[in-house]
Amino acid sequence: MIYVVARSEDSGKRFLARNAAINDCTQVLLGQDSYFQVLSDVIDHCPNDYALVVHDDVTFPKNFRKLLDSLIVKLANQPNWGLVGNAGHSTLRLGLASSPVIRYLADPHGGINYSGDLVPCQSIDGNTMLLNTKMMRERMVTLPKYHGFHLYDLVLSIEAISQGLSVFVAPEL
């Protein structure tokens, strides 16, 4: 299941139009006032073992479903994975610029800076987050009842790690 946190009905419709190949497994969430609550609800109530939570301005390639499926197969070799994003802060310094910031995305802040594979991270950026909801429920990952749309990605990363789950960035996302 893919959950899109949309700022408005119009932005949700634009997301669906840009990403038509995944519309059948996408749920647009409107009227949210806390990203922390959205993530808590997904962890607690998602019927699937995995959930993807994304911002409404994300655009995926047409073959994204295949990329996502291959990533989930790859993650099966990482039995304690909890959270994966497309950008994050690693303890490793990688890439041409030898940076701990790994980016497998392009946005107004910059582009891709590493052409590697799955990289362990301390935290991820929240624009695209793959959650292992099954493991998060088993390990009782919980988020504070904060309102707003800032720091949820950092807090979720910390909570996952504190419960013994791995955090990664992956080029498939």
JSON list of C-alpha atoms in Angstrom, two decimals:
[
{"chain": "A", "resi": 1, "resn": "MET", "atom": "CA", "xyz": [0.00, 0.00, 0.00]},
{"chain": "A", "resi": 2, "resn": "ILE", "atom": "CA", "xyz": [1.21, 3.50, -0.86]},
{"chain": "A", "resi": 3, "resn": "TYR", "atom": "CA", "xyz": [-0.01, 6.38, 1.30]},
{"chain": "A", "resi": 4, "resn": "VAL", "atom": "CA", "xyz": [0.25, 9.91, -0.08]},
{"chain": "A", "resi": 5, "resn": "VAL", "atom": "CA", "xyz": [0.03, 12.72, 2.44]},
{"chain": "A", "resi": 6, "resn": "ALA", "atom": "CA", "xyz": [-1.59, 15.46, 0.36]},
{"chain": "A", "resi": 7, "resn": "ARG", "atom": "CA", "xyz": [-1.87, 19.15, 1.18]},
{"chain": "A", "resi": 8, "resn": "SER", "atom": "CA", "xyz": [-5.12, 19.45, -0.73]},
{"chain": "A", "resi": 9, "resn": "GLU", "atom": "CA", "xyz": [-7.50, 17.47, -2.89]},
{"chain": "A", "resi": 10, "resn": "ASP", "atom": "CA", "xyz": [-5.95, 19.13, -5.95]},
{"chain": "A", "resi": 11, "resn": "SER", "atom": "CA", "xyz": [-2.40, 18.12, -4.97]},
{"chain": "A", "resi": 12, "resn": "GLY", "atom": "CA", "xyz": [-3.60, 14.56, -4.39]},
{"chain": "A", "resi": 13, "resn": "LYS", "atom": "CA", "xyz": [-5.18, 14.48, -7.84]},
{"chain": "A", "resi": 14, "resn": "ARG", "atom": "CA", "xyz": [-1.96, 15.81, -9.39]},
{"chain": "A", "resi": 15, "resn": "PHE", "atom": "CA", "xyz": [0.02, 13.06, -7.63]},
{"chain": "A", "resi": 16, "resn": "LEU", "atom": "CA", "xyz": [-2.33, 10.40, -9.02]},
{"chain": "A", "resi": 17, "resn": "ALA", "atom": "CA", "xyz": [-2.12, 11.88, -12.52]},
{"chain": "A", "resi": 18, "resn": "ARG", "atom": "CA", "xyz": [1.71, 11.91, -12.43]},
{"chain": "A", "resi": 19, "resn": "ASN", "atom": "CA", "xyz": [1.92, 8.40, -11.00]},
{"chain": "A", "resi": 20, "resn": "ALA", "atom": "CA", "xyz": [-0.92, 6.61, -12.80]},
{"chain": "A", "resi": 21, "resn": "ALA", "atom": "CA", "xyz": [0.94, 3.27, -12.87]},
{"chain": "A", "resi": 22, "resn": "ILE", "atom": "CA", "xyz": [0.51, 2.88, -9.09]},
{"chain": "A", "resi": 23, "resn": "ASN", "atom": "CA", "xyz": [-2.98, 4.34, -8.61]},
{"chain": "A", "resi": 24, "resn": "ASP", "atom": "CA", "xyz": [-4.53, 0.97, -7.83]},
{"chain": "A", "resi": 25, "resn": "CYS", "atom": "CA", "xyz": [-2.42, 0.60, -4.67]},
{"chain": "A", "resi": 26, "resn": "THR", "atom": "CA", "xyz": [-2.39, 4.26, -3.61]},
{"chain": "A", "resi": 27, "resn": "GLN", "atom": "CA", "xyz": [-4.45, 5.95, -0.91]},
{"chain": "A", "resi": 28, "resn": "VAL", "atom": "CA", "xyz": [-4.44, 9.76, -0.73]},
{"chain": "A", "resi": 29, "resn": "LEU", "atom": "CA", "xyz": [-4.64, 11.08, 2.84]},
{"chain": "A", "resi": 30, "resn": "LEU", "atom": "CA", "xyz": [-6.27, 14.51, 3.10]},
{"chain": "A", "resi": 31, "resn": "GLY", "atom": "CA", "xyz": [-6.76, 16.85, 6.04]},
{"chain": "A", "resi": 32, "resn": "GLN", "atom": "CA", "xyz": [-3.84, 15.61, 8.10]},
{"chain": "A", "resi": 33, "resn": "ASP", "atom": "CA", "xyz": [-2.44, 17.87, 10.82]},
{"chain": "A", "resi": 34, "resn": "SER", "atom": "CA", "xyz": [0.29, 15.58, 12.12]},
{"chain": "A", "resi": 35, "resn": "TYR", "atom": "CA", "xyz": [2.75, 13.49, 10.12]},
{"chain": "A", "resi": 36, "resn": "PHE", "atom": "CA", "xyz": [3.56, 11.73, 13.39]},
{"chain": "A", "resi": 37, "resn": "GLN", "atom": "CA", "xyz": [-0.06, 10.58, 13.64]},
{"chain": "A", "resi": 38, "resn": "VAL", "atom": "CA", "xyz": [-0.12, 9.51, 9.99]},
{"chain": "A", "resi": 39, "resn": "LEU", "atom": "CA", "xyz": [2.94, 7.31, 10.55]},
{"chain": "A", "resi": 40, "resn": "SER", "atom": "CA", "xyz": [1.54, 5.91, 13.80]},
{"chain": "A", "resi": 41, "resn": "ASP", "atom": "CA", "xyz": [-1.72, 5.03, 12.04]},
{"chain": "A", "resi": 42, "resn": "VAL", "atom": "CA", "xyz": [0.12, 3.36, 9.14]},
{"chain": "A", "resi": 43, "resn": "ILE", "atom": "CA", "xyz": [2.30, 1.33, 11.52]},
{"chain": "A", "resi": 44, "resn": "ASP", "atom": "CA", "xyz": [-0.68, 0.27, 13.64]},
{"chain": "A", "resi": 45, "resn": "HIS", "atom": "CA", "xyz": [-3.33, -0.31, 10.95]},
{"chain": "A", "resi": 46, "resn": "CYS", "atom": "CA", "xyz": [-1.75, -1.03, 7.57]},
{"chain": "A", "resi": 47, "resn": "PRO", "atom": "CA", "xyz": [-3.03, -4.47, 6.50]},
{"chain": "A", "resi": 48, "resn": "ASN", "atom": "CA", "xyz": [0.23, -5.21, 4.64]},
{"chain": "A", "resi": 49, "resn": "ASP", "atom": "CA", "xyz": [3.69, -6.06, 5.98]},
{"chain": "A", "resi": 50, "resn": "TYR", "atom": "CA", "xyz": [5.12, -3.02, 4.18]},
{"chain": "A", "resi": 51, "resn": "ALA", "atom": "CA", "xyz": [3.86, 0.47, 3.46]},
{"chain": "A", "resi": 52, "resn": "LEU", "atom": "CA", "xyz": [5.25, 3.34, 1.45]},
{"chain": "A", "resi": 53, "resn": "VAL", "atom": "CA", "xyz": [4.48, 6.84, 2.76]},
{"chain": "A", "resi": 54, "resn": "VAL", "atom": "CA", "xyz": [5.24, 9.72, 0.41]},
{"chain": "A", "resi": 55, "resn": "HIS", "atom": "CA", "xyz": [4.80, 13.45, -0.02]},
{"chain": "A", "resi": 56, "resn": "ASP", "atom": "CA", "xyz": [2.33, 14.62, -2.65]},
{"chain": "A", "resi": 57, "resn": "ASP", "atom": "CA", "xyz": [5.03, 16.24, -4.81]},
{"chain": "A", "resi": 58, "resn": "VAL", "atom": "CA", "xyz": [6.92, 12.98, -5.49]},
{"chain": "A", "resi": 59, "resn": "THR", "atom": "CA", "xyz": [7.10, 11.61, -9.04]},
{"chain": "A", "resi": 60, "resn": "PHE", "atom": "CA", "xyz": [8.03, 7.98, -9.61]},
{"chain": "A", "resi": 61, "resn": "PRO", "atom": "CA", "xyz": [9.25, 6.34, -12.82]},
{"chain": "A", "resi": 62, "resn": "LYS", "atom": "CA", "xyz": [6.69, 4.27, -14.74]},
{"chain": "A", "resi": 63, "resn": "ASN", "atom": "CA", "xyz": [8.39, 1.04, -13.65]},
{"chain": "A", "resi": 64, "resn": "PHE", "atom": "CA", "xyz": [8.27, 1.99, -9.97]},
{"chain": "A", "resi": 65, "resn": "ARG", "atom": "CA", "xyz": [6.17, -0.98, -8.89]},
{"chain": "A", "resi": 66, "resn": "LYS", "atom": "CA", "xyz": [8.82, -3.34, -10.29]},
{"chain": "A", "resi": 67, "resn": "LEU", "atom": "CA", "xyz": [11.57, -1.34, -8.54]},
{"chain": "A", "resi": 68, "resn": "LEU", "atom": "CA", "xyz": [9.68, -1.47, -5.26]},
{"chain": "A", "resi": 69, "resn": "ASP", "atom": "CA", "xyz": [9.10, -5.22, -5.54]},
{"chain": "A", "resi": 70, "resn": "SER", "atom": "CA", "xyz": [12.79, -5.83, -6.27]},
{"chain": "A", "resi": 71, "resn": "LEU", "atom": "CA", "xyz": [13.77, -3.68, -3.29]},
{"chain": "A", "resi": 72, "resn": "ILE", "atom": "CA", "xyz": [11.51, -5.69, -0.98]},
{"chain": "A", "resi": 73, "resn": "VAL", "atom": "CA", "xyz": [13.11, -8.92, -2.25]},
{"chain": "A", "resi": 74, "resn": "LYS", "atom": "CA", "xyz": [16.56, -7.41, -1.63]},
{"chain": "A", "resi": 75, "resn": "LEU", "atom": "CA", "xyz": [15.54, -6.34, 1.87]},
{"chain": "A", "resi": 76, "resn": "ALA", "atom": "CA", "xyz": [14.62, -9.95, 2.70]},
{"chain": "A", "resi": 77, "resn": "ASN", "atom": "CA", "xyz": [18.39, -10.43, 3.12]},
{"chain": "A", "resi": 78, "resn": "GLN", "atom": "CA", "xyz": [18.29, -7.76, 5.84]},
{"chain": "A", "resi": 79, "resn": "PRO", "atom": "CA", "xyz": [16.05, -9.48, 8.43]},
{"chain": "A", "resi": 80, "resn": "ASN", "atom": "CA", "xyz": [15.95, -6.53, 10.83]},
{"chain": "A", "resi": 81, "resn": "TRP", "atom": "CA", "xyz": [15.25, -3.74, 8.37]},
{"chain": "A", "resi": 82, "resn": "GLY", "atom": "CA", "xyz": [12.70, -1.25, 9.53]},
{"chain": "A", "resi": 83, "resn": "LEU", "atom": "CA", "xyz": [12.86, 1.89, 7.41]},
{"chain": "A", "resi": 84, "resn": "VAL", "atom": "CA", "xyz": [14.16, 2.80, 3.95]},
{"chain": "A", "resi": 85, "resn": "GLY", "atom": "CA", "xyz": [14.24, 6.15, 2.17]},
{"chain": "A", "resi": 86, "resn": "ASN", "atom": "CA", "xyz": [15.71, 7.67, -0.96]},
{"chain": "A", "resi": 87, "resn": "ALA", "atom": "CA", "xyz": [17.94, 10.12, 0.91]},
{"chain": "A", "resi": 88, "resn": "GLY", "atom": "CA", "xyz": [19.53, 10.08, 4.31]},
{"chain": "A", "resi": 89, "resn": "HIS", "atom": "CA", "xyz": [22.47, 10.71, 6.58]},
{"chain": "A", "resi": 90, "resn": "SER", "atom": "CA", "xyz": [24.96, 7.85, 6.79]},
{"chain": "A", "resi": 91, "resn": "THR", "atom": "CA", "xyz": [27.83, 7.27, 9.16]},
{"chain": "A", "resi": 92, "resn": "LEU", "atom": "CA", "xyz": [29.83, 6.51, 6.00]},
{"chain": "A", "resi": 93, "resn": "ARG", "atom": "CA", "xyz": [31.26, 9.18, 3.72]},
{"chain": "A", "resi": 94, "resn": "LEU", "atom": "CA", "xyz": [30.51, 8.06, 0.17]},
{"chain": "A", "resi": 95, "resn": "GLY", "atom": "CA", "xyz": [30.44, 9.38, -3.36]},
{"chain": "A", "resi": 96, "resn": "LEU", "atom": "CA", "xyz": [32.56, 11.76, -5.37]},
{"chain": "A", "resi": 97, "resn": "ALA", "atom": "CA", "xyz": [32.22, 14.53, -2.78]},
{"chain": "A", "resi": 98, "resn": "SER", "atom": "CA", "xyz": [32.80, 12.09, 0.10]},
{"chain": "A", "resi": 99, "resn": "SER", "atom": "CA", "xyz": [29.66, 13.14, 1.96]},
{"chain": "A", "resi": 100, "resn": "PRO", "atom": "CA", "xyz": [27.66, 11.41, 4.69]},
{"chain": "A", "resi": 101, "resn": "VAL", "atom": "CA", "xyz": [24.50, 12.70, 2.96]},
{"chain": "A", "resi": 102, "resn": "ILE", "atom": "CA", "xyz": [23.34, 10.14, 0.41]},
{"chain": "A", "resi": 103, "resn": "ARG", "atom": "CA", "xyz": [20.79, 11.26, -2.18]},
{"chain": "A", "resi": 104, "resn": "TYR", "atom": "CA", "xyz": [19.06, 8.98, -4.67]},
{"chain": "A", "resi": 105, "resn": "LEU", "atom": "CA", "xyz": [16.63, 11.71, -5.72]},
{"chain": "A", "resi": 106, "resn": "ALA", "atom": "CA", "xyz": [16.47, 15.02, -7.52]},
{"chain": "A", "resi": 107, "resn": "ASP", "atom": "CA", "xyz": [14.65, 17.99, -6.01]},
{"chain": "A", "resi": 108, "resn": "PRO", "atom": "CA", "xyz": [15.19, 21.74, -5.65]},
{"chain": "A", "resi": 109, "resn": "HIS", "atom": "CA", "xyz": [17.92, 21.05, -3.07]},
{"chain": "A", "resi": 110, "resn": "GLY", "atom": "CA", "xyz": [20.10, 19.04, -5.45]},
{"chain": "A", "resi": 111, "resn": "GLY", "atom": "CA", "xyz": [20.41, 15.80, -7.32]},
{"chain": "A", "resi": 112, "resn": "ILE", "atom": "CA", "xyz": [21.73, 12.30, -6.98]},
{"chain": "A", "resi": 113, "resn": "ASN", "atom": "CA", "xyz": [25.18, 12.27, -5.39]},
{"chain": "A", "resi": 114, "resn": "TYR", "atom": "CA", "xyz": [25.91, 8.56, -5.16]},
{"chain": "A", "resi": 115, "resn": "SER", "atom": "CA", "xyz": [25.43, 5.66, -7.58]},
{"chain": "A", "resi": 116, "resn": "GLY", "atom": "CA", "xyz": [25.70, 2.79, -5.15]},
{"chain": "A", "resi": 117, "resn": "ASP", "atom": "CA", "xyz": [23.26, 0.40, -3.58]},
{"chain": "A", "resi": 118, "resn": "LEU", "atom": "CA", "xyz": [21.57, -0.04, -0.21]},
{"chain": "A", "resi": 119, "resn": "VAL", "atom": "CA", "xyz": [23.38, 2.17, 2.33]},
{"chain": "A", "resi": 120, "resn": "PRO", "atom": "CA", "xyz": [22.88, 2.01, 6.11]},
{"chain": "A", "resi": 121, "resn": "CYS", "atom": "CA", "xyz": [21.90, 5.36, 7.57]},
{"chain": "A", "resi": 122, "resn": "GLN", "atom": "CA", "xyz": [21.35, 7.13, 10.86]},
{"chain": "A", "resi": 123, "resn": "SER", "atom": "CA", "xyz": [18.25, 8.87, 9.51]},
{"chain": "A", "resi": 124, "resn": "ILE", "atom": "CA", "xyz": [16.34, 9.33, 6.29]},
{"chain": "A", "resi": 125, "resn": "ASP", "atom": "CA", "xyz": [14.55, 12.18, 4.58]},
{"chain": "A", "resi": 126, "resn": "GLY", "atom": "CA", "xyz": [10.79, 11.85, 4.79]},
{"chain": "A", "resi": 127, "resn": "ASN", "atom": "CA", "xyz": [9.77, 12.51, 1.20]},
{"chain": "A", "resi": 128, "resn": "THR", "atom": "CA", "xyz": [9.65, 8.75, 0.46]},
{"chain": "A", "resi": 129, "resn": "MET", "atom": "CA", "xyz": [9.65, 6.22, 3.30]},
{"chain": "A", "resi": 130, "resn": "LEU", "atom": "CA", "xyz": [9.25, 2.45, 3.03]},
{"chain": "A", "resi": 131, "resn": "LEU", "atom": "CA", "xyz": [8.17, 1.09, 6.40]},
{"chain": "A", "resi": 132, "resn": "ASN", "atom": "CA", "xyz": [8.42, -2.52, 7.47]},
{"chain": "A", "resi": 133, "resn": "THR", "atom": "CA", "xyz": [5.12, -2.24, 9.34]},
{"chain": "A", "resi": 134, "resn": "LYS", "atom": "CA", "xyz": [5.18, -5.88, 10.43]},
{"chain": "A", "resi": 135, "resn": "MET", "atom": "CA", "xyz": [8.56, -5.53, 12.16]},
{"chain": "A", "resi": 136, "resn": "MET", "atom": "CA", "xyz": [7.67, -2.10, 13.54]},
{"chain": "A", "resi": 137, "resn": "ARG", "atom": "CA", "xyz": [4.56, -3.56, 15.18]},
{"chain": "A", "resi": 138, "resn": "GLU", "atom": "CA", "xyz": [6.52, -6.57, 16.50]},
{"chain": "A", "resi": 139, "resn": "ARG", "atom": "CA", "xyz": [9.23, -4.29, 17.94]},
{"chain": "A", "resi": 140, "resn": "MET", "atom": "CA", "xyz": [6.61, -1.82, 19.21]},
{"chain": "A", "resi": 141, "resn": "VAL", "atom": "CA", "xyz": [7.98, 1.21, 17.39]},
{"chain": "A", "resi": 142, "resn": "THR", "atom": "CA", "xyz": [5.99, 4.20, 18.59]},
{"chain": "A", "resi": 143, "resn": "LEU", "atom": "CA", "xyz": [6.04, 7.88, 17.79]},
{"chain": "A", "resi": 144, "resn": "PRO", "atom": "CA", "xyz": [5.28, 10.78, 20.12]},
{"chain": "A", "resi": 145, "resn": "LYS", "atom": "CA", "xyz": [1.94, 12.53, 19.77]},
{"chain": "A", "resi": 146, "resn": "TYR", "atom": "CA", "xyz": [3.38, 15.65, 18.19]},
{"chain": "A", "resi": 147, "resn": "HIS", "atom": "CA", "xyz": [1.50, 17.86, 15.77]},
{"chain": "A", "resi": 148, "resn": "GLY", "atom": "CA", "xyz": [2.94, 19.24, 12.59]},
{"chain": "A", "resi": 149, "resn": "PHE", "atom": "CA", "xyz": [5.09, 18.21, 9.68]},
{"chain": "A", "resi": 150, "resn": "HIS", "atom": "CA", "xyz": [8.69, 18.58, 10.85]},
{"chain": "A", "resi": 151, "resn": "LEU", "atom": "CA", "xyz": [11.23, 16.11, 12.26]},
{"chain": "A", "resi": 152, "resn": "TYR", "atom": "CA", "xyz": [8.91, 13.09, 11.89]},
{"chain": "A", "resi": 153, "resn": "ASP", "atom": "CA", "xyz": [11.48, 11.40, 9.63]},
{"chain": "A", "resi": 154, "resn": "LEU", "atom": "CA", "xyz": [14.31, 11.91, 12.11]},
{"chain": "A", "resi": 155, "resn": "VAL", "atom": "CA", "xyz": [12.17, 10.75, 15.03]},
{"chain": "A", "resi": 156, "resn": "LEU", "atom": "CA", "xyz": [10.97, 7.65, 13.13]},
{"chain": "A", "resi": 157, "resn": "SER", "atom": "CA", "xyz": [14.57, 6.81, 12.23]},
{"chain": "A", "resi": 158, "resn": "ILE", "atom": "CA", "xyz": [15.64, 7.11, 15.86]},
{"chain": "A", "resi": 159, "resn": "GLU", "atom": "CA", "xyz": [12.70, 5.06, 17.09]},
{"chain": "A", "resi": 160, "resn": "ALA", "atom": "CA", "xyz": [13.37, 2.30, 14.53]},
{"chain": "A", "resi": 161, "resn": "ILE", "atom": "CA", "xyz": [17.06, 2.13, 15.46]},
{"chain": "A", "resi": 162, "resn": "SER", "atom": "CA", "xyz": [16.28, 2.20, 19.19]},
{"chain": "A", "resi": 163, "resn": "GLN", "atom": "CA", "xyz": [14.13, -0.91, 18.67]},
{"chain": "A", "resi": 164, "resn": "GLY", "atom": "CA", "xyz": [16.92, -2.76, 16.87]},
{"chain": "A", "resi": 165, "resn": "LEU", "atom": "CA", "xyz": [15.73, -2.11, 13.31]},
{"chain": "A", "resi": 166, "resn": "SER", "atom": "CA", "xyz": [17.99, -1.00, 10.48]},
{"chain": "A", "resi": 167, "resn": "VAL", "atom": "CA", "xyz": [17.55, 2.22, 8.50]},
{"chain": "A", "resi": 168, "resn": "PHE", "atom": "CA", "xyz": [18.72, 2.43, 4.89]},
{"chain": "A", "resi": 169, "resn": "VAL", "atom": "CA", "xyz": [18.60, 4.53, 1.76]},
{"chain": "A", "resi": 170, "resn": "ALA", "atom": "CA", "xyz": [18.01, 2.73, -1.53]},
{"chain": "A", "resi": 171, "resn": "PRO", "atom": "CA", "xyz": [18.24, 3.83, -5.18]},
{"chain": "A", "resi": 172, "resn": "GLU", "atom": "CA", "xyz": [15.01, 1.98, -6.05]},
{"chain": "A", "resi": 173, "resn": "LEU", "atom": "CA", "xyz": [13.02, 4.61, -4.17]}
]
